[in-house]
Amino acid sequence: MNAAQQTLLSKIGEHMMHAMYFDLSRYLIAAGVLTAILWAGGRWLEVRRIQNRRAKRQDYTREFFSSIRTVFFFGVTTISTLVMREYGLVNFTIQEFSILTLAWQTAVMVIAHDAYFYWMHRGLHHRKLFKATHLHHHKSRTPTPWAAYSFSTWEAITEAAFVPLFLLATSLLGITYVGFAIFLFLWHMIIRNVIGHAGIEIYPRGWVDNRVTQWWNTTTHHDLHHSSGNYNFGLYFTWWDRWMGTEHPRYKQEFRKVTSRQGETVTGEAAVN
Ligand SMILES: [Zn+2]
Ligand SMILES: [Zn+2]
């Protein structure tokens, strides 16, 4: 191995460490902060627990360690994206940008990822793919915030592929993405992801009955996906499930039930068993 190859390898190693550090800290901060909020919420939040069933210690362990594996694949994807950038295949910049550019680029990326996630997720639920790819995530029947990245290797690769694919598409269209928009997108992704797996509904009463907020996914939405299977495939917004007829028939009803329990204690009855 010559000196140039050695330099390249150490550069790749360094980038890989930075990428994994960024992905790991996002996961630990988001899941850790939400766990702390739910714990601090005490009885006030406990009445909003969606399922009667509780996650076991082995669920937490599985969710945590498979999320660490996902972080590794996210790191590999970041390196691949940087290599693609070196070869001029993808284009993004860390130079100056306007707030308007940042806002629309972040919004476009979130909306595009929501579509990517919906269709990819439905694809992984196909009986020929489910066992090999997505069954691992569904081992969490009662998800916790730590399930956010709990994927099999194949699912981790499919999930991580979005960013390079998206940047490839925008580069082909001649759009230079702002690095900070990608950063905001990634933070938004993990925050919404841990909220979806919280197990306790944190959105306010009336959320699903408001003309605007009804399009924004809640914890109950994704929790119903984990407890009942073939409904609610969307990640951030409800529109794909509504357009495609895959919204859980009792979604709004369950949300109203969970959020109207204020002040009561959860005894025998829970929204979902
Ligand atoms: Zn699923
Ligand atoms: Zn999930």
XYZ file of C-alpha atoms and ligand atoms in Angstrom:
275
model
C 0.000 0.000 0.000
C 1.498 3.325 -1.003
C 1.350 6.592 0.959
C -1.557 8.026 -1.091
C -3.685 4.913 -0.476
C -2.859 5.024 3.223
C -3.909 8.683 3.413
C -7.168 7.900 1.595
C -7.935 5.005 3.956
C -7.252 7.052 7.072
C -9.408 9.885 5.644
C -12.285 7.423 5.041
C -11.820 6.028 8.572
C -11.938 9.518 10.048
C -15.110 10.449 8.103
C -16.700 7.152 9.140
C -16.025 7.884 12.815
C -17.487 11.393 12.497
C -20.562 10.116 10.656
C -21.197 7.355 13.193
C -20.627 9.743 16.074
C -23.225 12.154 14.606
C -25.801 9.387 13.981
C -25.213 7.735 17.338
C -25.467 10.982 19.293
C -28.693 11.950 17.481
C -30.213 8.585 18.415
C -29.009 8.678 22.038
C -30.069 12.309 22.577
C -33.514 11.973 20.957
C -34.425 8.640 22.587
C -32.822 9.665 25.909
C -34.552 13.053 26.125
C -37.951 11.583 25.246
C -37.514 8.775 27.802
C -36.685 11.432 30.417
C -39.747 13.531 29.459
C -42.051 10.491 29.672
C -40.549 9.576 33.026
C -40.839 13.148 34.329
C -44.453 13.320 33.087
C -45.322 10.680 35.694
C -49.021 9.894 36.163
C -50.048 12.820 33.989
C -48.540 11.104 30.953
C -48.953 7.535 32.174
C -52.750 7.726 31.677
C -52.029 8.321 28.012
C -50.216 5.008 27.593
C -51.579 3.472 24.402
C -51.230 -0.240 25.158
C -51.745 -2.293 28.304
C -48.835 -4.494 27.357
C -45.427 -3.245 28.529
C -42.107 -3.634 26.759
C -39.788 -6.094 28.499
C -36.124 -5.676 29.361
C -35.142 -7.868 26.371
C -37.175 -5.573 24.078
C -35.132 -2.562 25.226
C -31.883 -4.516 24.779
C -32.818 -5.712 21.264
C -34.004 -2.242 20.236
C -30.844 -0.595 21.534
C -28.293 -2.970 20.013
C -29.990 -3.231 16.632
C -30.171 0.582 16.558
C -26.390 0.658 17.068
C -26.056 -1.668 14.051
C -28.237 0.742 12.038
C -25.942 3.617 13.047
C -23.068 1.692 11.434
C -24.977 1.430 8.120
C -25.902 5.116 8.292
C -22.162 5.784 8.627
C -21.398 3.645 5.563
C -24.044 5.579 3.621
C -22.559 8.915 4.656
C -19.138 7.762 3.432
C -20.680 6.573 0.131
C -22.347 9.986 -0.259
C -19.037 11.786 0.362
C -17.277 9.525 -2.184
C -20.074 10.246 -4.705
C -19.512 13.949 -4.031
C -15.767 13.554 -4.715
C -16.655 12.033 -8.097
C -19.138 14.818 -8.848
C -22.190 12.522 -8.763
C -23.932 14.375 -5.978
C -23.788 18.032 -5.191
C -24.278 19.776 -1.860
C -22.661 22.776 -0.279
C -21.718 24.029 3.171
C -21.377 27.600 1.989
C -23.687 30.563 2.651
C -27.431 30.171 2.179
C -30.595 32.164 2.767
C -33.192 31.202 5.395
C -35.747 30.821 2.590
C -33.539 28.284 0.769
C -32.985 26.427 4.017
C -36.731 26.339 4.722
C -37.899 25.061 1.342
C -35.055 22.568 0.985
C -35.734 21.074 4.415
C -39.493 20.918 3.711
C -38.987 19.267 0.295
C -36.631 16.693 1.796
C -39.089 15.841 4.600
C -42.022 15.498 2.182
C -39.936 13.390 -0.238
C -38.751 11.144 2.591
C -42.336 10.685 3.783
C -43.277 9.382 0.305
C -40.134 7.216 0.097
C -40.801 5.785 3.559
C -44.483 5.037 2.876
C -43.816 3.061 -0.312
C -40.656 1.385 0.940
C -42.462 0.404 4.145
C -45.412 -1.050 2.227
C -42.927 -2.920 0.041
C -41.186 -4.410 3.079
C -44.581 -5.633 4.331
C -44.950 -7.779 1.194
C -45.086 -11.412 2.323
C -42.028 -12.277 0.222
C -39.901 -9.550 1.832
C -41.306 -9.164 5.335
C -39.474 -11.978 7.140
C -36.050 -11.141 5.733
C -36.310 -7.384 6.075
C -38.945 -5.887 8.357
C -39.905 -8.606 10.853
C -37.086 -7.486 13.135
C -38.619 -4.018 13.577
C -42.001 -5.591 14.333
C -40.561 -7.694 17.155
C -41.337 -4.492 19.071
C -45.085 -5.057 19.437
C -45.101 -2.443 22.176
C -42.494 -0.001 20.906
C -40.331 2.278 23.037
C -38.372 5.378 21.891
C -35.319 3.085 21.615
C -37.002 1.183 18.740
C -36.470 4.168 16.424
C -33.537 2.531 14.610
C -34.310 -1.085 15.496
C -33.918 -2.525 12.013
C -32.516 -5.660 10.414
C -29.406 -5.152 8.273
C -31.475 -5.113 5.062
C -33.931 -2.606 6.408
C -31.110 -0.393 7.772
C -29.547 -0.276 4.283
C -32.917 0.520 2.654
C -33.662 3.243 5.208
C -30.179 4.763 4.901
C -30.319 4.761 1.093
C -32.761 7.680 1.030
C -30.232 10.492 1.534
C -27.792 9.495 -1.274
C -30.698 8.669 -3.620
C -32.372 11.990 -2.887
C -29.131 13.942 -3.399
C -28.492 12.038 -6.621
C -31.955 13.041 -7.878
C -31.624 16.709 -6.853
C -28.121 16.883 -8.375
C -29.499 15.507 -11.645
C -32.117 18.274 -11.528
C -29.317 20.805 -11.062
C -30.274 21.698 -7.486
C -27.422 22.230 -5.028
C -28.541 21.190 -1.595
C -27.480 23.098 1.480
C -25.675 20.856 3.978
C -27.551 22.469 6.882
C -30.902 21.471 5.326
C -29.713 17.831 5.356
C -28.651 18.293 8.985
C -32.114 19.670 9.940
C -33.824 16.898 7.984
C -31.827 14.261 9.915
C -32.710 15.814 13.280
C -36.381 16.085 12.321
C -36.321 12.448 11.215
C -35.002 11.069 14.503
C -37.241 13.305 16.648
C -40.423 12.292 14.791
C -39.226 8.693 14.800
C -38.767 8.459 18.583
C -42.117 10.233 19.151
C -43.825 7.651 16.914
C -42.420 4.874 19.112
C -43.040 6.595 22.473
C -45.868 4.237 23.538
C -47.561 7.214 25.221
C -49.599 9.757 23.253
C -48.007 13.178 23.656
C -50.083 15.195 21.163
C -52.918 17.319 22.569
C -56.566 16.377 22.601
C -58.392 17.369 19.391
C -55.252 16.974 17.236
C -56.903 14.505 14.812
C -60.069 16.636 14.568
C -58.368 19.847 13.514
C -58.387 20.523 9.763
C -54.647 21.219 9.690
C -53.078 19.072 12.427
C -54.984 15.938 11.354
C -52.397 15.554 8.567
C -49.548 15.327 11.089
C -48.865 11.806 12.408
C -49.269 11.038 16.091
C -47.820 8.363 18.380
C -51.128 6.467 18.307
C -50.844 6.321 14.504
C -47.548 4.429 14.484
C -48.354 2.474 17.649
C -51.394 1.015 15.873
C -49.069 -0.030 13.058
C -46.959 -2.012 15.553
C -49.895 -3.576 17.350
C -52.106 -4.406 14.398
C -49.961 -4.813 11.292
C -51.248 -3.806 7.917
C -52.360 -0.224 8.553
C -50.656 3.155 9.044
C -47.472 2.873 6.986
C -46.753 6.633 6.932
C -43.981 8.285 8.941
C -44.578 12.053 9.269
C -47.947 12.732 7.641
C -51.244 10.895 7.315
C -51.948 11.743 3.685
C -50.454 8.662 1.985
C -52.403 6.321 4.254
C -55.576 8.288 3.628
C -55.098 8.480 -0.141
C -54.215 4.783 -0.365
C -56.920 3.572 2.042
C -54.415 2.124 4.548
C -55.309 4.282 7.540
C -56.402 2.189 10.514
C -60.228 2.291 10.619
C -60.156 3.068 14.351
C -57.241 5.517 14.275
C -59.083 8.702 15.219
C -61.317 6.865 17.660
C -58.290 5.368 19.466
C -56.530 8.744 19.557
C -59.608 10.410 21.099
C -59.923 7.587 23.635
C -56.270 7.803 24.746
C -56.228 11.600 24.968
C -59.504 11.845 26.877
C -58.175 9.704 29.734
C -56.715 12.744 31.531
C -56.764 12.335 35.288
C -57.963 8.744 35.267
C -55.720 5.798 35.982
C -55.226 3.085 33.403
C -56.838 0.010 34.883
C -58.031 -2.863 32.761
C -58.875 -1.043 29.627
C -56.387 0.359 27.151
C -56.821 1.543 23.592
C -54.981 -1.391 22.156
C -54.170 -4.740 23.712
Zn -44.031 -2.028 9.443
Zn -41.943 1.418 14.037
